[in-house]
Short mmCIF file of C-alpha atoms and ligand atoms in Angstrom, two decimals:
data_model
loop_
_atom_site.label_atom_id
_atom_site.label_comp_id
_atom_site.label_asym_id
_atom_site.label_seq_id
_atom_site.Cartn_x
_atom_site.Cartn_y
_atom_site.Cartn_z
CA MET A 1 326.90 133.75 60.49
CA PRO A 2 328.21 131.72 63.46
CA LYS A 3 325.71 130.93 66.20
CA ILE A 4 325.33 130.68 69.99
CA TYR A 5 324.88 127.37 71.84
CA PHE A 6 324.67 126.40 75.51
CA ILE A 7 326.76 123.95 77.46
CA ASP A 8 325.34 123.69 80.95
CA VAL A 9 327.80 122.69 83.66
CA THR A 10 325.46 122.45 86.66
CA ASN A 11 326.23 118.74 87.01
CA ARG A 12 329.98 119.49 87.14
CA ASP A 13 330.81 123.03 88.26
CA GLY A 14 327.50 123.30 90.13
CA VAL A 15 327.93 120.14 92.17
CA GLN A 16 331.56 120.84 93.03
CA THR A 17 330.39 123.97 94.85
CA ALA A 18 331.41 123.95 98.52
CA LYS A 19 328.57 122.94 100.87
CA LEU A 20 326.25 121.86 98.02
CA GLY A 21 325.53 118.73 96.01
CA LEU A 22 322.99 116.65 94.10
CA SER A 23 321.97 113.02 94.29
CA LYS A 24 322.48 110.89 91.18
CA MET A 25 318.72 110.91 90.62
CA GLU A 26 318.66 114.70 90.84
CA LYS A 27 321.58 114.97 88.41
CA THR A 28 319.65 112.73 86.01
CA LEU A 29 316.51 114.87 86.26
CA MET A 30 318.64 117.93 85.66
CA ASN A 31 319.88 116.39 82.39
CA LEU A 32 316.28 115.62 81.39
CA TYR A 33 315.14 119.20 82.09
CA LEU A 34 318.13 120.69 80.26
CA ASN A 35 317.31 118.49 77.29
CA GLU A 36 313.66 119.61 77.31
CA MET A 37 314.80 123.21 77.44
CA GLY A 38 316.95 122.89 74.31
CA VAL A 39 320.41 123.08 75.87
CA PHE A 40 323.01 121.75 73.42
CA GLN A 41 325.20 119.85 75.88
CA SER A 42 325.27 118.91 79.53
CA GLU A 43 328.59 118.51 81.26
CA PHE A 44 327.07 115.62 83.14
CA GLY A 45 329.83 114.56 85.49
CA PHE A 46 333.26 113.19 86.23
CA PRO A 47 334.12 109.99 84.31
CA VAL A 48 337.14 109.18 86.50
CA THR A 49 335.25 109.54 89.78
CA ARG A 50 334.19 106.04 90.69
CA HIS A 51 330.94 106.87 92.46
CA GLU A 52 329.78 108.55 89.23
CA THR A 53 330.37 105.51 87.00
CA LEU A 54 326.93 103.91 87.19
CA TYR A 55 325.19 107.29 87.05
CA LEU A 56 327.12 108.21 83.87
CA GLN A 57 326.46 104.80 82.30
CA ALA A 58 322.76 105.00 83.15
CA ASN A 59 322.45 108.45 81.57
CA LEU A 60 324.24 107.27 78.43
CA GLU A 61 321.73 104.41 78.31
CA LEU A 62 318.91 106.96 78.50
CA ALA A 63 320.55 108.72 75.55
CA GLN A 64 320.70 105.45 73.60
CA MET A 65 317.02 104.84 74.42
CA GLY A 66 316.21 108.24 72.92
CA VAL A 67 315.08 109.63 76.29
CA LEU A 68 318.04 111.98 76.67
CA GLN A 69 318.07 113.23 73.08
CA PRO A 70 319.19 115.39 71.34
CA ILE A 71 321.27 116.79 74.22
CA ARG A 72 324.93 115.76 74.25
CA LEU A 73 326.32 114.29 77.43
CA GLU A 74 329.93 115.23 78.04
CA GLY A 75 332.30 114.37 80.84
CA TRP A 76 334.94 116.59 82.43
CA ILE A 77 338.43 115.23 83.09
CA ARG A 78 341.93 116.58 83.54
CA ALA A 79 344.01 116.80 80.36
CA ILE A 80 346.26 113.92 81.24
CA THR A 81 346.45 110.64 79.36
CA SER A 82 345.88 108.47 82.44
CA ASP A 83 342.57 110.29 83.10
CA VAL A 84 341.48 109.70 79.51
CA GLU A 85 342.28 105.98 79.82
CA THR A 86 340.48 105.69 83.14
CA ALA A 87 337.45 107.52 81.73
CA PHE A 88 337.10 105.05 78.85
CA ARG A 89 337.76 102.07 81.11
CA LEU A 90 335.03 103.07 83.59
CA VAL A 91 332.58 104.57 81.08
CA PRO A 92 333.35 102.87 77.72
CA ASP A 93 330.37 104.44 75.92
CA ILE A 94 331.33 108.01 76.65
CA LYS A 95 331.46 109.99 73.41
CA HIS A 96 332.09 113.58 74.43
CA LEU A 97 334.78 114.92 76.73
CA ASN A 98 336.22 118.18 77.91
CA ILE A 99 339.81 117.92 79.01
CA SER A 100 341.15 120.62 81.31
CA ILE A 101 344.56 122.03 82.14
CA SER A 102 345.79 125.31 83.65
CA THR A 103 347.47 127.69 81.23
CA SER A 104 348.29 130.84 83.23
CA PHE A 105 351.71 131.84 84.49
CA GLN A 106 350.23 132.00 88.00
CA MET A 107 348.98 128.40 87.88
CA ILE A 108 352.02 127.00 86.09
CA ASN A 109 354.37 128.54 88.63
CA ARG A 110 352.34 128.56 91.81
CA LYS A 111 350.14 125.46 91.37
CA PHE A 112 352.49 123.14 89.52
CA GLN A 113 355.38 124.83 91.41
CA GLY A 114 358.01 124.43 88.73
CA ARG A 115 357.09 120.83 87.88
CA LYS A 116 355.68 121.99 84.54
CA GLN A 117 356.65 124.58 81.96
CA GLN A 118 354.49 126.00 79.17
CA GLU A 119 355.79 123.34 76.78
CA ASP A 120 354.71 120.59 79.20
CA ILE A 121 351.22 122.05 79.30
CA ILE A 122 350.93 121.81 75.53
CA HIS A 123 352.51 118.37 75.54
CA ASP A 124 350.17 116.96 78.21
CA MET A 125 347.10 118.45 76.52
CA THR A 126 347.90 117.19 73.02
CA GLU A 127 348.84 113.73 74.32
CA ALA A 128 345.55 113.50 76.24
CA LEU A 129 343.65 114.80 73.23
CA ASP A 130 345.26 112.20 70.94
CA ALA A 131 344.40 109.47 73.45
CA ALA A 132 340.78 110.61 73.70
CA LYS A 133 340.36 110.59 69.93
CA ALA A 134 342.12 107.21 69.64
CA LEU A 135 339.84 105.70 72.28
CA GLY A 136 336.73 106.81 70.43
CA ALA A 137 335.76 110.29 71.60
CA LYS A 138 333.55 111.90 68.96
CA THR A 139 334.12 115.41 70.25
CA VAL A 140 336.69 116.86 72.63
CA GLY A 141 336.68 120.36 74.04
CA VAL A 142 339.98 121.59 75.42
CA ASN A 143 339.74 123.75 78.53
CA ALA A 144 342.28 126.45 79.24
CA GLU A 145 341.87 126.90 82.98
CA ASP A 146 342.59 130.46 84.14
CA ALA A 147 342.62 131.58 80.48
CA SER A 148 341.80 135.16 81.45
CA ARG A 149 345.11 135.43 83.31
CA THR A 150 347.04 133.67 80.54
CA ASP A 151 349.34 135.49 78.15
CA ILE A 152 347.44 135.72 74.84
CA THR A 153 350.43 134.60 72.78
CA PHE A 154 350.68 131.36 74.75
CA LEU A 155 346.92 130.91 74.81
CA THR A 156 346.84 131.19 71.02
CA ARG A 157 349.67 128.69 70.71
CA PHE A 158 347.78 126.37 73.07
CA GLY A 159 344.63 126.73 70.94
CA LEU A 160 346.48 126.11 67.69
CA ALA A 161 348.08 122.96 69.10
CA ALA A 162 344.64 121.78 70.23
CA ARG A 163 343.23 122.41 66.78
CA GLU A 164 346.12 120.62 65.10
CA HIS A 165 345.37 117.55 67.25
CA GLY A 166 341.69 117.56 66.37
CA ALA A 167 340.04 119.49 69.20
CA ASP A 168 336.47 120.50 68.48
CA ARG A 169 336.34 123.53 70.77
CA LEU A 170 338.55 125.61 73.02
CA ARG A 171 337.10 126.54 76.42
CA TYR A 172 338.09 130.02 77.52
CA CYS A 173 337.81 129.80 81.31
CA ASP A 174 337.56 133.02 83.25
CA THR A 175 338.15 130.81 86.26
CA LEU A 176 338.40 133.64 88.78
CA GLY A 177 335.81 135.96 87.28
CA TYR A 178 338.62 138.41 86.50
CA ASP A 179 337.47 139.59 83.05
CA ASN A 180 335.12 142.45 82.29
CA PRO A 181 332.97 142.68 79.14
CA PHE A 182 335.55 144.84 77.37
CA THR A 183 338.58 142.63 78.04
CA ILE A 184 336.81 139.33 77.32
CA TYR A 185 335.44 140.69 74.06
CA GLU A 186 338.89 141.68 72.82
CA THR A 187 340.61 138.50 74.02
CA VAL A 188 338.18 135.95 72.66
CA ARG A 189 337.74 137.77 69.36
CA ASN A 190 341.50 137.63 68.93
CA LEU A 191 341.51 133.97 69.99
CA ALA A 192 338.71 133.01 67.60
CA GLU A 193 340.40 134.78 64.71
CA ASN A 194 343.85 133.37 65.38
CA THR A 195 343.02 129.79 66.36
CA GLY A 196 340.12 129.17 63.98
CA LEU A 197 338.40 127.12 66.70
CA PRO A 198 334.86 127.47 68.04
CA LEU A 199 335.09 128.78 71.61
CA GLU A 200 333.40 127.99 74.87
CA ILE A 201 332.93 130.93 77.19
CA HIS A 202 333.14 129.94 80.86
CA CYS A 203 332.53 132.82 83.26
CA HIS A 204 332.39 133.19 87.03
CA GLY A 205 330.72 135.86 89.13
CA ASP A 206 333.45 137.01 91.52
CA LEU A 207 333.02 140.58 90.29
CA GLY A 208 329.32 140.24 89.49
CA MET A 209 329.84 140.11 85.73
CA ALA A 210 329.36 136.46 84.75
CA VAL A 211 326.28 137.11 82.62
CA ALA A 212 327.60 140.33 81.06
CA ASN A 213 330.94 138.67 80.31
CA SER A 214 329.17 135.68 78.72
CA LEU A 215 327.34 138.04 76.40
CA ALA A 216 330.46 139.99 75.51
CA GLY A 217 332.35 136.72 75.02
CA ALA A 218 329.65 135.46 72.66
CA LYS A 219 329.85 138.67 70.65
CA GLY A 220 333.65 138.55 70.54
CA THR A 221 333.71 134.93 69.37
CA ILE A 222 331.12 135.48 66.65
CA ASP A 223 332.81 138.69 65.50
CA GLY A 224 335.97 136.56 65.33
CA GLY A 225 334.15 134.23 62.95
CA GLN A 226 333.42 131.22 65.17
CA ASP A 227 330.46 129.50 66.84
CA VAL A 228 330.28 130.10 70.56
CA TYR A 229 329.21 127.74 73.36
CA ILE A 230 328.29 129.60 76.53
CA ASN A 231 328.81 127.68 79.78
CA THR A 232 326.02 128.17 82.31
CA THR A 233 324.61 126.66 85.48
CA VAL A 234 321.01 126.64 86.67
CA ASN A 235 320.49 129.52 89.14
CA GLY A 236 324.16 130.41 88.63
CA ILE A 237 325.17 127.85 91.25
CA GLY A 238 328.90 127.22 91.10
CA GLU A 239 332.16 127.63 92.89
CA ARG A 240 332.56 130.70 95.12
CA ALA A 241 330.32 133.48 93.72
CA GLY A 242 328.98 131.08 91.10
CA ASN A 243 328.75 130.76 87.32
CA ALA A 244 326.69 132.50 84.64
CA ASP A 245 323.02 131.74 85.30
CA LEU A 246 321.37 129.85 82.43
CA VAL A 247 318.07 131.73 82.43
CA ALA A 248 319.68 135.15 82.90
CA VAL A 249 322.06 134.51 80.00
CA VAL A 250 319.22 133.39 77.72
CA LEU A 251 317.21 136.48 78.67
CA ALA A 252 320.19 138.75 78.09
CA LEU A 253 320.82 137.21 74.66
CA ILE A 254 317.27 137.46 73.41
CA LYS A 255 315.85 140.44 75.31
CA SER A 256 318.67 142.95 75.75
CA LYS A 257 318.86 146.01 73.56
CA GLN A 258 319.60 145.09 69.92
CA PHE A 259 321.71 142.04 70.76
CA ALA A 260 319.56 139.44 69.00
CA ASP A 261 319.42 141.54 65.81
CA LYS A 262 322.81 140.14 64.91
CA TYR A 263 323.74 137.40 67.39
CA GLN A 264 321.44 134.42 67.35
CA LEU A 265 320.92 131.06 68.98
CA GLY A 266 321.93 127.98 67.03
CA GLN A 267 318.94 126.03 68.34
CA PRO A 268 315.76 127.23 70.00
CA ILE A 269 315.58 127.45 73.79
CA ASP A 270 312.21 126.73 75.37
CA LEU A 271 312.10 129.64 77.78
CA SER A 272 308.85 128.34 79.29
CA LYS A 273 310.88 125.65 81.07
CA SER A 274 312.85 128.31 82.97
CA PHE A 275 310.74 128.56 86.09
CA GLY A 276 310.44 124.79 86.44
CA ILE A 277 314.16 124.09 86.13
CA ALA A 278 315.03 126.95 88.50
CA LYS A 279 312.56 125.67 91.11
CA PHE A 280 313.89 122.14 90.79
CA ALA A 281 317.52 123.25 91.19
CA SER A 282 316.55 125.32 94.20
CA TYR A 283 314.82 122.35 95.84
CA ALA A 284 317.49 119.82 94.91
CA PHE A 285 320.40 121.99 96.09
CA GLY A 286 318.39 123.12 99.12
CA LEU A 287 319.06 126.73 98.17
CA PRO A 288 316.35 129.40 97.84
CA ILE A 289 316.18 131.42 94.62
CA PRO A 290 317.13 135.02 95.49
CA ILE A 291 313.95 137.11 95.30
CA ASN A 292 315.56 139.50 92.83
CA GLN A 293 316.85 136.76 90.49
CA PRO A 294 316.18 137.71 86.83
CA GLY A 295 313.05 136.08 85.48
CA VAL A 296 312.56 133.42 88.15
CA GLY A 297 312.91 135.29 91.47
CA ALA A 298 309.81 135.91 93.59
CA ASN A 299 310.05 139.65 92.92
CA ALA A 300 310.84 139.46 89.20
CA PHE A 301 307.25 140.48 88.39
CA ALA A 302 306.19 142.05 91.71
CA HIS A 303 305.09 145.68 91.84
CA SER A 304 304.03 147.60 94.92
CA SER A 305 304.74 151.29 94.44
CA GLY A 306 301.67 153.20 93.29
CA ILE A 307 303.15 154.52 90.09
CA HIS A 308 304.59 151.16 88.98
CA ALA A 309 301.50 149.14 89.91
CA ASP A 310 299.25 151.57 88.09
CA GLY A 311 301.56 151.60 85.08
CA VAL A 312 301.92 147.82 84.80
CA LEU A 313 298.16 147.33 85.10
CA LYS A 314 297.55 149.77 82.24
CA ASP A 315 300.17 148.03 80.08
CA PRO A 316 302.69 145.45 81.40
CA GLU A 317 305.28 146.79 78.99
CA ASN A 318 305.36 150.02 80.97
CA TYR A 319 307.40 148.31 83.68
CA GLU A 320 308.19 144.78 82.48
CA LEU A 321 310.69 143.85 79.81
CA TYR A 322 309.17 140.40 79.23
CA GLY A 323 306.09 138.51 80.34
CA PHE A 324 306.03 136.04 83.23
CA GLU A 325 304.13 133.54 81.05
CA GLU A 326 307.16 133.32 78.73
CA LEU A 327 309.18 131.85 81.60
CA GLY A 328 306.53 129.30 82.49
CA ARG A 329 305.21 131.24 85.47
CA GLY A 330 301.65 132.03 86.43
CA ASP A 331 300.17 128.56 86.89
CA PRO A 332 298.49 128.03 90.26
CA VAL A 333 300.63 125.93 92.61
CA MET A 334 298.90 123.12 94.52
CA VAL A 335 300.03 123.01 98.11
CA GLU A 336 298.59 120.29 100.34
CA THR A 337 297.15 121.89 103.45
CA GLY A 338 295.45 118.82 104.90
CA ARG A 339 296.49 115.20 105.25
CA GLU A 340 299.63 114.38 103.33
CA ILE A 341 301.06 111.00 102.36
CA ILE A 342 304.75 111.18 101.52
CA ALA A 343 307.00 108.47 100.12
CA GLY A 344 310.09 108.09 102.25
CA GLN A 345 312.80 105.61 103.07
CA TYR A 346 310.51 103.71 105.47
CA SER A 347 307.28 103.88 103.43
CA GLY A 348 304.90 100.96 103.07
CA ILE A 349 303.00 99.64 100.08
CA SER A 350 299.57 101.07 100.93
CA GLY A 351 300.60 104.71 101.32
CA PHE A 352 302.85 104.41 98.30
CA SER A 353 300.13 102.97 96.04
CA HIS A 354 297.79 105.77 97.19
CA LEU A 355 300.41 108.38 96.31
CA MET A 356 301.18 106.92 92.88
CA GLY A 357 297.45 106.48 92.16
CA ARG A 358 297.01 110.22 92.62
CA MET A 359 299.58 110.71 89.86
CA GLU A 360 297.62 108.22 87.77
CA VAL A 361 300.30 105.54 87.90
CA GLN A 362 298.79 102.05 88.09
CA PHE A 363 300.87 98.98 88.84
CA SER A 364 300.14 95.69 87.09
CA SER A 365 300.72 93.70 90.26
CA ARG A 366 301.54 94.03 93.94
CA GLU A 367 305.02 92.71 93.13
CA GLU A 368 305.61 95.50 90.67
CA ALA A 369 304.44 98.11 93.20
CA ALA A 370 306.74 96.58 95.82
CA GLU A 371 309.69 96.70 93.45
CA ILE A 372 309.13 100.38 92.61
CA LEU A 373 308.60 101.21 96.27
CA GLU A 374 311.93 99.62 97.14
CA LEU A 375 313.65 101.86 94.59
CA VAL A 376 311.80 104.90 95.94
CA ARG A 377 313.05 104.06 99.44
CA TYR A 378 316.62 103.96 98.17
CA ALA A 379 316.17 107.22 96.28
CA ASN A 380 315.03 108.79 99.54
CA VAL A 381 318.03 107.39 101.37
CA GLU A 382 320.27 109.12 98.86
CA ALA A 383 318.38 112.42 98.63
CA GLN A 384 317.43 112.73 102.32
CA LYS A 385 314.37 114.74 101.37
CA PRO A 386 310.99 113.94 99.82
CA LEU A 387 311.25 113.12 96.13
CA VAL A 388 309.58 115.41 93.61
CA GLU A 389 306.79 114.02 91.41
CA ASP A 390 309.06 113.76 88.39
CA GLU A 391 311.48 111.59 90.38
CA LEU A 392 308.68 109.20 91.39
CA LEU A 393 307.40 109.07 87.82
CA PHE A 394 310.93 108.48 86.51
CA ILE A 395 311.47 105.55 88.88
CA ALA A 396 308.12 104.02 87.92
CA LYS A 397 308.85 104.41 84.21
CA TYR A 398 312.53 103.37 84.17
CA PRO A 399 313.07 101.06 87.15
CA LYS A 400 316.16 99.39 85.66
CA ILE A 401 317.84 102.74 85.07
CA ALA A 402 316.79 103.94 88.52
CA LYS A 403 318.32 100.85 90.07
CA LYS A 404 321.61 101.63 88.39
CA LEU A 405 321.52 105.25 89.54
CA LEU A 406 320.88 104.14 93.09
CA THR A 407 323.68 101.59 93.22
CA LEU A 408 326.54 103.15 95.10
CA THR A 409 328.64 100.16 96.04
CA PRO A 410 332.25 101.24 96.46
CA LEU A 411 334.05 99.55 93.57
CA GLU A 412 337.15 97.39 93.82
ZN1 ZN B 501 334.23 127.03 86.57
#
């Protein structure tokens, strides 16, 4: 029986959201949290974007060190040969790529404006795919942008050409959130059966159905005989109305009526990391979690009406589908209400040593403390908000990697 995996795209689709972004340190922490949670792959950035180069290299180093393992780190590029070549020139150790090109009539005619025909789309994609494999890519996913508005006959031909040239997966992008659970089920089942490729399901929330469509897409792909890789973002942050929310999709897969009887995860997800990763994304993006967000919202386990409160106190299962502890909630939160020492871009050694001492980090010398403090100052310059504990601990533990992440010299 084929299985369900997760490819999280917070560090790609999430950060290209208008008005939002993450620092390189925050993107790195996101990869670490996704890895701890059991996510199969992180789409960790843009290998042809020069300001990402050192961040991508540093994260690949963390993978080599065994810190970012077993998660796969994969970069997103356009499906054109020059992008593939640039990606390998800037980030030679990159092993996993997704290459993207528009496939719909709308995009071919109205975006490329007659410069490309369907045959050119297949040609560009296969040429880029060949180049990626020749340059050493271990896996390549091929993204059909606007797949949900693409004629199924052409989409199948596109998928078959990708498979013939060694693609590992085909990404079905519902770029505009146009599908509904019934249409996506039929389309991807057909696509899985007729291309013989594992599929990625990439859904957006323009009609409020990103999570439902992800579930239906997973079912369709598995019924079509292939493994499925659901694309998610943390807190559903993504372009326009956003992407499928990671935690909500996991909950839907494992908690919704009868779904998990037949459709199962390919590797375990540690649900208890949900609250932590959602809180971090909220802080890093500077975006509150909606109070009615599944599982992690402030009201997800709140009861006030008499009948519900009475019922849930007698037996939580009367009014709760799953327990808050499962999502890593319920621990008391320490909030400083008195004097507070914060590490910032103008911090000095004494306050900093005090702060790190409270986290039980001891420095071997004043020089070492000064070196870490300097990195912390730079991290603050980039983030423009106080660092979270895990960021401070990361810098103290991996100063060389941190230095790389914080180097943003415009390249020649
Ligand atoms: Zn997208």
